[in-house]
Every structure is written in structure tokens, then in C-alpha cells.
Amino acid sequence: IALLTAHALFESHSNIKAFSGNKVSVVLGAQWGDEGKGKVVDLLATESDLVCRCQGGNNAGHTVVVDEKEYDFHLLPSGIINTKCTSFIGNGVVIHLPGLFEEIDKNEKKGIFLVVENTYNEIIIKVHLFVSVFDFHQAVDGLQELQRQAQEGQNIGTTKKGIGPTYACKASRTGLRICDLMADFSEFSSRVKNLVLQYQSMFPALKVEVESELKKLKDYAERIRPLVRDGVYFMYDAIHGSPKKILAEGANAALLDIDFGTYPFVTSSNCTVGGVCTGLGIPPANIGDVYGVSKAYTTRVGIGAFPTEQLNAVGELLQTRGHEVGVTTGRKRRCGWLDLVILKYAHMINGFTAIALTKLDILDVLDEIKVGVAYKINGKRIPYFPANMEVLQKVEVEYEMFSGWKTDTSAARKWNDLPPKAQNYIRFVENHIGVPIKWVGVGKSRECMIQMF
Ligand code: GDP
């Protein structure tokens, strides 16, 4: 009977055709962040109808340079520059409302205006499941860092933007979402007050002006209300409506992922491909191309293991030539050789369709260039990327050597314009990871990107 029933069900449903819908292309950082994702997103956003942010908060910073004007985005999707494109901030993002409006106001001064309910620079804050960052989350972030420094002799090196504490609230079910802010404000206020009391019992030094913070939030609630929609329905319509080019812009990067990164020196969200589905509320089958972004060398902000780091003249040269200073924090980035163990690992998790290799021009002056190809412990190669930080600190890197091309590549616009030694370097990286390189970056601006296919 069961078989017959199943068969009958199959028969009766067999003429329902599964419609797969539009695909979402994804741009993800493949290293420790700051790879130049903003520039790649900007390039793709020029032909996109919808650009989405799916995780992180205003701890990320993306730089986009168009017509010699530099923009930096922290919460706004980088696609906001394209006036034909709708911007969407998904449920996986944590949002600090004062930070968002500060960013909107700053960009209005640069000529990017937000208009709600039409197609001109529209931003949709789809916040079905949004967790809100409060000023006191930022204060707690700072206090936790001080506590780590005092107790363990080192901190994580967070941006103190309150992102970690906000995601912690989300996991401990004390977080507040934008949908809560849109609903009954007195209920919202009492939950905020309870949260403050919880924090004050943990950190007696924490001072919070609850009433004035609530008053500000009430004003922001009205300002944000016209932008708020239900994200699941919005994305479903975008995927199943008329043909559209949709782009998801990852913040942070694979090695900063809460699950797969160099824990505990990581961010508090999933910055690998799974975070795109959970952060936008879309099925995995609608993920299309996944583009990994990597510099032609490696950088890292803050502390934590960094096997190919160069604490020498090479590291200094990469830092100064590459202007390796954090967009959000102004901190100097640590620099080292390209690490292919990391890129292969990031590819295992993300399944990259292609790679954008940025900042090749920074290597132009070097006599010799090294690339990390394997890790060794006690002289023996290890066939995996160590999860434990103490083990990762100990690895010895095996390098492949290349002689430098010693030629300015910044004017190159196609593959044939690149010196053969640079071509050789790119081909080696591509073959070693087993992923095609689709773009090579040779300068800051939009046109300084060689498209390979
Ligand atoms: P993101 O967070 O991944 O978007 O990266 P950031 O914006 O933090 O850092 C990348 C920096 O490198 C920015 O200042 C970019 O303008 C710059 N950049 C991106 N691609 C290139 C490139 O190919 N060459 C050079 N010289 N700079 C680049």
C-alpha cells in the first residue's frame, strides 16, 4: 500500500516542474580579508540588477575607486555606486543603525543618493532576522578585549565595532532584530533594558545611557522603516521573477570564518559560501558562480598565526607599496608571500568557479618572488591546513621561487601586455590551486583589471 501510495503521489505531482530560477553569483575573500573584494564586486555590479550583503557588519571595509573618486563602504553593498542596481542587506548581517546612517550621509556628500521605492540607488534593508548592534555592544567589545589582554596577555584584535557581542547575543537568543524594532516599541525597550542589565552584571564598569539610546533608536526606526521588507519573500521574488543578475558580496574572508578560519582569531560569522544561503535565505541550488578574491601576496590584520609572514624588508616593501592599512581601523596589515595552502583550503570549502588575483602590480619591483606551496612539521609535509593555532604557528613553509619581472604592470590591460615572468607566476598559481584565474588586478581603479576570459 505504501508503495502504491508513493507511486500515486509521484504520478499526481509529476507534472509540477521544478523551476530553478535566477542564480546568485558570489564574491568571497579567499585569504584573511582586504583582498580587494570591493573592486571585484564593483566590476560585476555594473551589470547586476541586485547586489546583496549577507554577513558581517561595519567591521568590514571595502574600497572602490571610480573616476579617481574613492568610496569606502562598511555596511552598504559596494554595488550602491551603480544607479541601476538595487542594494540588499540580508538577515545574516548585523547592523549598527547610527553607523548605517552615517555611511549613507557620507556617501550622499559624494553624490550617491538613496531613493526608496524606485530603482535609483535603492537600498532594501531586508531584516526579517536582523540582529541589531547597539552602542553598548561596542562598549562590551572593548571591555572584552581589555579583559582578554589582562587575563591571557593578548586580545583578538577585533575592530571594537560590537560585531562579536552582537552575534553572541544572536546565538544566546537575547538579540534584537529589526523586525522587533519595527513592532511594539515598548516591548523592544524592555528587552533592550534587560539586555543592558545582563551586560552590567557581567561588566560592572559598563555605563549605558539607556533612555537616550532608546530615544535615538526610535528616531532611527522611523528613518529605516520605509526600507524594511521581509528578506525571504524579497529574495524568492528576485530569484523566481524576471531574469536578473544577482550578486552576493561576502565580507571578511575564508580564514576569518567562525567555523573554518584560524579560530579564535576570526570574525563571528560565516564568510564562506554557506553564509550566503543562511545570510540571504536562499537555497544552495540558486548559488551560481563563486568567485574567490586573493591578493598576489598575503596580508593579515591583528594577531594570529601567519605562516608566510615576512618580518623583514620584503614584508615592509609589500606593506608600503601595497598601502596595507586597514580601511576600518587604520591598523598596519602584516604582509607575506602568497600562500597556496590557504587558497586550496578556501577552495575546498567554497568550490570557487574562478579567482580574481589582485595587486599583482605591488610585486613589480621584486628581484625574487616566493610562493608557499606546502607546510611541514619536523621536516615532514602535512597534507592539510592545521585547525589548531599552536600547530599552525609551528609549521615551516615550503616555497617555490620565481624570478621577478621587474617591469611596471600598472598599464597592462590584457594578458599579452603582461611580462612573460608575470604570466608564468599567474599560471603557476592557477595550476596549483586548480581554479582558473579570471581577473588580474594591476592597480586601484576600475579599469586596472585584466579579464582573462
Ligand atoms: P576588500 O575589503 O576586500 O574590498 O579590500 P580593501 O578595500 O580593504 O583593500 C583592498 C585595497 O587594495 C584597496 O585600497 C583597493 O583600492 C586596493 N586594490 C584593489 N585591487 C588592487 C590592485 O589590483 N592593485 C592595487 N595596487 N591596489 C588594489
Coordinates of N, CA, C and O and ligand atoms in Angstrom, one line a residue, residues 29 33-39 60-65 70 78 252 293 295 321-327 333 357-362 440-445 448-449, ligand 1:
G29 N 36.1 36.5 -0.1 CA 37.6 36.7 0.2 C 38.2 35.3 0.4 O 37.6 34.4 1.1
G33 N 41.0 38.5 4.3 CA 40.3 39.8 4.1 C 41.2 40.8 3.4 O 42.4 40.6 3.2
D34 N 40.5 41.9 3.0 CA 41.2 43.1 2.4 C 41.8 42.7 1.0 O 42.8 43.2 0.6
E35 N 41.3 41.7 0.4 CA 41.9 41.2 -0.9 C 41.5 42.1 -2.0 O 42.1 41.9 -3.1
G36 N 40.6 43.0 -1.9 CA 40.1 43.8 -3.0 C 38.8 43.3 -3.5 O 38.4 43.5 -4.7
K37 N 38.0 42.8 -2.6 CA 36.6 42.3 -3.0 C 35.8 43.4 -3.5 O 35.0 43.2 -4.5
G38 N 35.9 44.6 -2.9 CA 35.1 45.7 -3.2 C 35.2 46.0 -4.7 O 34.3 46.3 -5.4
K39 N 36.5 46.0 -5.2 CA 36.7 46.3 -6.6 C 36.1 45.2 -7.5 O 35.6 45.6 -8.6
A60 N 33.7 45.4 8.4 CA 34.4 45.2 7.1 C 34.5 46.6 6.4 O 33.7 47.5 6.8
G61 N 35.4 46.7 5.5 CA 35.5 47.9 4.8 C 36.0 47.6 3.4 O 36.9 46.9 3.2
H62 N 35.2 48.1 2.4 CA 35.6 47.9 1.0 C 35.9 49.2 0.3 O 35.1 50.1 0.5
T63 N 37.0 49.2 -0.4 CA 37.3 50.4 -1.1 C 37.0 50.2 -2.6 O 37.3 49.2 -3.2
V64 N 36.3 51.2 -3.2 CA 36.0 51.2 -4.6 C 36.5 52.6 -5.1 O 36.2 53.6 -4.6
V65 N 37.2 52.5 -6.2 CA 37.7 53.8 -6.9 C 37.1 53.9 -8.2 O 37.2 53.0 -9.1
E70 N 37.4 58.0 -4.5 CA 37.5 56.8 -3.7 C 36.3 56.7 -2.7 O 35.9 57.7 -2.0
S78 N 28.7 47.3 -2.0 CA 29.5 48.2 -2.9 C 28.8 48.5 -4.2 O 29.1 49.4 -4.9
N252 N 34.7 40.1 5.0 CA 35.7 39.3 5.7 C 36.2 38.2 4.7 O 36.2 38.5 3.5
V293 N 38.5 35.9 -4.1 CA 39.4 37.0 -4.4 C 40.7 36.8 -3.5 O 40.6 36.5 -2.3
K295 N 44.9 38.3 -3.0 CA 46.0 39.2 -3.5 C 47.1 38.3 -4.1 O 47.1 37.1 -3.8
R321 N 54.3 49.6 -0.4 CA 53.9 49.7 -1.8 C 52.4 49.4 -1.9 O 51.7 49.9 -2.7
G322 N 51.9 48.4 -1.1 CA 50.5 48.0 -1.2 C 49.6 48.8 -0.4 O 48.4 48.6 -0.3
H323 N 50.1 49.9 0.3 CA 49.3 50.7 1.2 C 48.5 49.8 2.1 O 47.3 50.0 2.2
E324 N 49.1 48.9 2.8 CA 48.4 47.9 3.5 C 48.1 48.4 4.9 O 48.7 48.1 5.9
V325 N 47.0 49.2 4.9 CA 46.5 49.8 6.2 C 45.0 49.5 6.2 O 44.3 49.7 5.2
G326 N 44.5 49.0 7.3 CA 43.0 48.7 7.4 C 42.1 49.9 7.1 O 42.3 51.0 7.6
V327 N 41.1 49.6 6.3 CA 40.1 50.6 5.9 C 39.3 51.1 7.1 O 38.9 52.2 7.3
R333 N 48.7 46.4 8.1 CA 48.5 45.0 7.9 C 49.8 44.3 7.9 O 50.8 44.8 7.4
L357 N 42.8 37.6 -9.0 CA 44.1 37.8 -8.3 C 44.5 39.3 -8.4 O 44.7 39.8 -9.4
T358 N 44.4 39.9 -7.2 CA 44.5 41.4 -7.2 C 46.0 41.8 -6.8 O 46.8 41.0 -6.3
K359 N 46.3 43.0 -7.0 CA 47.5 43.7 -6.6 C 48.8 43.0 -7.1 O 49.8 43.0 -6.4
L360 N 48.7 42.5 -8.3 CA 49.9 41.9 -8.9 C 51.0 43.0 -9.1 O 52.2 42.8 -8.9
D361 N 50.5 44.2 -9.4 CA 51.5 45.4 -9.6 C 52.4 45.6 -8.4 O 53.5 46.2 -8.5
I362 N 51.9 45.2 -7.2 CA 52.7 45.5 -6.0 C 54.0 44.7 -6.0 O 55.1 45.1 -5.5
V440 N 43.0 39.7 -13.3 CA 44.3 40.0 -12.6 C 44.2 41.5 -12.4 O 44.0 42.3 -13.3
G441 N 44.4 41.9 -11.1 CA 44.4 43.4 -10.8 C 45.8 44.0 -10.8 O 46.8 43.4 -10.3
V442 N 45.9 45.1 -11.5 CA 47.2 45.8 -11.6 C 47.2 47.2 -11.2 O 48.1 48.0 -11.4
G443 N 46.1 47.6 -10.4 CA 46.0 49.0 -9.9 C 44.7 49.1 -9.2 O 43.9 48.3 -9.3
K444 N 44.6 50.3 -8.6 CA 43.4 50.5 -7.7 C 42.1 50.7 -8.5 O 41.0 50.3 -8.1
S445 N 42.2 51.4 -9.7 CA 40.9 51.8 -10.3 C 40.2 50.7 -11.1 O 40.8 49.7 -11.4
C448 N 41.8 49.0 -14.1 CA 43.1 48.3 -13.9 C 42.8 46.8 -13.5 O 43.3 46.3 -12.5
M449 N 42.1 46.2 -14.4 CA 41.7 44.8 -14.1 C 41.8 44.0 -15.5 O 41.0 44.4 -16.4
Ligands
GDP1 P1 38.2 44.4 0.4 O1 37.8 44.6 1.8 O2 38.5 43.0 0.1 O3 37.3 45.1 -0.5 O4 39.6 45.1 0.3 P2 40.1 46.6 0.8 O5 39.3 47.6 0.1 O6 40.1 46.6 2.3 O7 41.6 46.6 0.4 C1 42.0 46.5 -0.9 C2 42.8 47.7 -1.3 O8 43.6 47.4 -2.4 C3 42.0 48.9 -1.6 O9 42.7 50.1 -1.3 C4 41.9 48.8 -3.2 O10 41.7 50.1 -3.8 C5 43.3 48.3 -3.5 N1 43.3 47.4 -4.7 C6 42.4 46.5 -5.1 N2 42.9 45.9 -6.2 C7 44.1 46.4 -6.5 C8 45.1 46.1 -7.5 O11 45.0 45.3 -8.3 N3 46.3 46.9 -7.4 C9 46.5 47.8 -6.4 N4 47.6 48.5 -6.4 N5 45.5 48.1 -5.5 C10 44.4 47.4 -5.5

